[in-house]
């Protein structure tokens, strides 16, 4: 079995390798944010993505709670989501038009969760 720190290191290595070959989706190029989301609350990002380029958003939490990831277009339509039972989420979609997308990271647990969010 892998230890938690080894799993995180492997995931980060995969992201770094994948990030060097991924087609740019976020207007302005890849980005990363590390922060916390309080218990039973959410963190919202507004991110510009280019049209017709695969857009990717990944979240990796600290392992303490369940995080969900939802992506909405400019009109409020849900375009992608990962609502599994872990704090590791990945969404990808092909934006039809350039615009600002609402990215929500929701913490379903009763304690805060420190997470990293990456975009391509």
PDB file of C-alpha atoms in Angstrom:
ATOM      1  CA  UNK A   1       0.000   0.000   0.000  1.00  0.00           C
ATOM      2  CA  UNK A   2       1.151   3.512  -0.726  1.00  0.00           C
ATOM      3  CA  UNK A   3       1.398   5.932   2.153  1.00  0.00           C
ATOM      4  CA  UNK A   4      -0.689   9.099   1.907  1.00  0.00           C
ATOM      5  CA  UNK A   5       2.374  11.287   1.265  1.00  0.00           C
ATOM      6  CA  UNK A   6       3.566   8.964  -1.500  1.00  0.00           C
ATOM      7  CA  UNK A   7       0.107   9.044  -3.118  1.00  0.00           C
ATOM      8  CA  UNK A   8       0.137  12.842  -3.063  1.00  0.00           C
ATOM      9  CA  UNK A   9       3.658  12.927  -4.533  1.00  0.00           C
ATOM     10  CA  UNK A  10       2.614  10.548  -7.321  1.00  0.00           C
ATOM     11  CA  UNK A  11      -0.479  12.660  -8.092  1.00  0.00           C
ATOM     12  CA  UNK A  12       1.601  15.835  -8.206  1.00  0.00           C
ATOM     13  CA  UNK A  13       4.149  14.187 -10.499  1.00  0.00           C
ATOM     14  CA  UNK A  14       1.359  13.059 -12.833  1.00  0.00           C
ATOM     15  CA  UNK A  15      -0.074  16.579 -12.841  1.00  0.00           C
ATOM     16  CA  UNK A  16       3.290  18.110 -13.650  1.00  0.00           C
ATOM     17  CA  UNK A  17       3.897  15.711 -16.519  1.00  0.00           C
ATOM     18  CA  UNK A  18       0.332  16.033 -17.808  1.00  0.00           C
ATOM     19  CA  UNK A  19       0.462  19.800 -17.438  1.00  0.00           C
ATOM     20  CA  UNK A  20       3.410  20.069 -19.788  1.00  0.00           C
ATOM     21  CA  UNK A  21       1.564  18.295 -22.585  1.00  0.00           C
ATOM     22  CA  UNK A  22      -2.030  19.409 -22.011  1.00  0.00           C
ATOM     23  CA  UNK A  23      -3.687  21.797 -24.422  1.00  0.00           C
ATOM     24  CA  UNK A  24      -4.206  25.134 -22.736  1.00  0.00           C
ATOM     25  CA  UNK A  25      -7.758  25.662 -21.578  1.00  0.00           C
ATOM     26  CA  UNK A  26      -7.546  28.487 -19.062  1.00  0.00           C
ATOM     27  CA  UNK A  27      -7.149  31.901 -20.645  1.00  0.00           C
ATOM     28  CA  UNK A  28      -3.683  32.983 -19.581  1.00  0.00           C
ATOM     29  CA  UNK A  29      -2.393  29.424 -19.106  1.00  0.00           C
ATOM     30  CA  UNK A  30      -2.293  26.961 -16.205  1.00  0.00           C
ATOM     31  CA  UNK A  31      -2.891  28.113 -12.641  1.00  0.00           C
ATOM     32  CA  UNK A  32      -2.833  26.723  -9.120  1.00  0.00           C
ATOM     33  CA  UNK A  33      -4.422  27.805  -5.853  1.00  0.00           C
ATOM     34  CA  UNK A  34      -3.979  26.346  -2.374  1.00  0.00           C
ATOM     35  CA  UNK A  35      -6.456  27.298   0.301  1.00  0.00           C
ATOM     36  CA  UNK A  36      -9.019  25.915   2.739  1.00  0.00           C
ATOM     37  CA  UNK A  37     -12.762  25.508   2.610  1.00  0.00           C
ATOM     38  CA  UNK A  38     -14.613  25.593   5.913  1.00  0.00           C
ATOM     39  CA  UNK A  39     -16.933  22.793   7.079  1.00  0.00           C
ATOM     40  CA  UNK A  40     -20.284  22.626   5.289  1.00  0.00           C
ATOM     41  CA  UNK A  41     -19.388  25.523   2.996  1.00  0.00           C
ATOM     42  CA  UNK A  42     -17.936  26.181  -0.445  1.00  0.00           C
ATOM     43  CA  UNK A  43     -15.205  28.155  -2.179  1.00  0.00           C
ATOM     44  CA  UNK A  44     -16.065  29.810  -5.495  1.00  0.00           C
ATOM     45  CA  UNK A  45     -13.676  30.748  -8.308  1.00  0.00           C
ATOM     46  CA  UNK A  46     -14.411  32.692 -11.491  1.00  0.00           C
ATOM     47  CA  UNK A  47     -12.017  31.481 -14.194  1.00  0.00           C
ATOM     48  CA  UNK A  48     -11.783  32.455 -17.860  1.00  0.00           C
ATOM     49  CA  UNK A  49     -11.481  29.548 -20.302  1.00  0.00           C
ATOM     50  CA  UNK A  50     -10.826  29.751 -24.032  1.00  0.00           C
ATOM     51  CA  UNK A  51     -13.294  28.376 -26.589  1.00  0.00           C
ATOM     52  CA  UNK A  52     -12.685  24.995 -28.230  1.00  0.00           C
ATOM     53  CA  UNK A  53      -9.705  24.087 -25.995  1.00  0.00           C
ATOM     54  CA  UNK A  54     -10.147  21.289 -23.475  1.00  0.00           C
ATOM     55  CA  UNK A  55     -10.629  22.829 -20.058  1.00  0.00           C
ATOM     56  CA  UNK A  56      -9.519  20.899 -16.987  1.00  0.00           C
ATOM     57  CA  UNK A  57      -9.924  21.555 -13.268  1.00  0.00           C
ATOM     58  CA  UNK A  58      -8.558  19.249 -10.585  1.00  0.00           C
ATOM     59  CA  UNK A  59      -8.924  19.422  -6.808  1.00  0.00           C
ATOM     60  CA  UNK A  60      -6.945  17.405  -4.272  1.00  0.00           C
ATOM     61  CA  UNK A  61      -7.844  17.842  -0.617  1.00  0.00           C
ATOM     62  CA  UNK A  62      -6.107  16.889   2.601  1.00  0.00           C
ATOM     63  CA  UNK A  63      -8.114  13.668   3.031  1.00  0.00           C
ATOM     64  CA  UNK A  64     -10.289  14.834   5.936  1.00  0.00           C
ATOM     65  CA  UNK A  65     -13.650  15.347   4.206  1.00  0.00           C
ATOM     66  CA  UNK A  66     -15.635  14.802   1.015  1.00  0.00           C
ATOM     67  CA  UNK A  67     -15.204  17.606  -1.537  1.00  0.00           C
ATOM     68  CA  UNK A  68     -17.384  18.083  -4.610  1.00  0.00           C
ATOM     69  CA  UNK A  69     -16.440  20.056  -7.717  1.00  0.00           C
ATOM     70  CA  UNK A  70     -18.995  21.746  -9.992  1.00  0.00           C
ATOM     71  CA  UNK A  71     -18.419  23.918 -13.062  1.00  0.00           C
ATOM     72  CA  UNK A  72     -21.044  26.358 -14.402  1.00  0.00           C
ATOM     73  CA  UNK A  73     -21.010  28.380 -17.628  1.00  0.00           C
ATOM     74  CA  UNK A  74     -21.802  32.097 -17.978  1.00  0.00           C
ATOM     75  CA  UNK A  75     -25.548  31.385 -18.034  1.00  0.00           C
ATOM     76  CA  UNK A  76     -25.468  29.274 -14.870  1.00  0.00           C
ATOM     77  CA  UNK A  77     -25.716  25.923 -16.659  1.00  0.00           C
ATOM     78  CA  UNK A  78     -23.865  23.019 -15.052  1.00  0.00           C
ATOM     79  CA  UNK A  79     -21.243  21.886 -17.605  1.00  0.00           C
ATOM     80  CA  UNK A  80     -19.175  19.419 -15.521  1.00  0.00           C
ATOM     81  CA  UNK A  81     -19.111  17.934 -12.053  1.00  0.00           C
ATOM     82  CA  UNK A  82     -17.339  15.411  -9.866  1.00  0.00           C
ATOM     83  CA  UNK A  83     -19.471  14.550  -6.851  1.00  0.00           C
ATOM     84  CA  UNK A  84     -17.804  11.347  -5.659  1.00  0.00           C
ATOM     85  CA  UNK A  85     -17.151  10.360  -2.054  1.00  0.00           C
ATOM     86  CA  UNK A  86     -13.547  11.583  -1.792  1.00  0.00           C
ATOM     87  CA  UNK A  87     -11.726  14.899  -1.766  1.00  0.00           C
ATOM     88  CA  UNK A  88     -10.078  14.253  -5.133  1.00  0.00           C
ATOM     89  CA  UNK A  89     -12.059  15.715  -8.004  1.00  0.00           C
ATOM     90  CA  UNK A  90     -11.439  16.133 -11.723  1.00  0.00           C
ATOM     91  CA  UNK A  91     -13.566  17.803 -14.378  1.00  0.00           C
ATOM     92  CA  UNK A  92     -12.906  18.408 -18.052  1.00  0.00           C
ATOM     93  CA  UNK A  93     -15.066  19.833 -20.809  1.00  0.00           C
ATOM     94  CA  UNK A  94     -14.751  21.614 -24.133  1.00  0.00           C
ATOM     95  CA  UNK A  95     -16.055  25.189 -23.756  1.00  0.00           C
ATOM     96  CA  UNK A  96     -18.143  26.247 -26.737  1.00  0.00           C
ATOM     97  CA  UNK A  97     -17.273  29.903 -26.231  1.00  0.00           C
ATOM     98  CA  UNK A  98     -14.650  31.889 -24.386  1.00  0.00           C
ATOM     99  CA  UNK A  99     -15.934  33.150 -21.093  1.00  0.00           C
ATOM    100  CA  UNK A 100     -15.858  33.187 -17.330  1.00  0.00           C
ATOM    101  CA  UNK A 101     -16.863  29.914 -15.697  1.00  0.00           C
ATOM    102  CA  UNK A 102     -17.935  29.557 -12.075  1.00  0.00           C
ATOM    103  CA  UNK A 103     -15.954  26.819 -10.333  1.00  0.00           C
ATOM    104  CA  UNK A 104     -17.325  25.666  -6.970  1.00  0.00           C
ATOM    105  CA  UNK A 105     -15.523  23.470  -4.461  1.00  0.00           C
ATOM    106  CA  UNK A 106     -17.976  22.301  -1.802  1.00  0.00           C
ATOM    107  CA  UNK A 107     -16.963  20.750   1.518  1.00  0.00           C
ATOM    108  CA  UNK A 108     -19.552  18.230   2.707  1.00  0.00           C
ATOM    109  CA  UNK A 109     -17.670  17.421   5.927  1.00  0.00           C
ATOM    110  CA  UNK A 110     -17.838  18.727   9.486  1.00  0.00           C
ATOM    111  CA  UNK A 111     -14.227  20.024   9.544  1.00  0.00           C
ATOM    112  CA  UNK A 112     -12.288  22.309   7.202  1.00  0.00           C
ATOM    113  CA  UNK A 113     -10.317  20.853   4.311  1.00  0.00           C
ATOM    114  CA  UNK A 114      -7.059  22.231   2.884  1.00  0.00           C
ATOM    115  CA  UNK A 115      -7.039  21.664  -0.872  1.00  0.00           C
ATOM    116  CA  UNK A 116      -5.160  22.533  -4.042  1.00  0.00           C
ATOM    117  CA  UNK A 117      -6.947  23.465  -7.247  1.00  0.00           C
ATOM    118  CA  UNK A 118      -5.231  23.232 -10.650  1.00  0.00           C
ATOM    119  CA  UNK A 119      -6.336  24.342 -14.092  1.00  0.00           C
ATOM    120  CA  UNK A 120      -4.680  23.585 -17.429  1.00  0.00           C
TER     121      UNK A 120
END
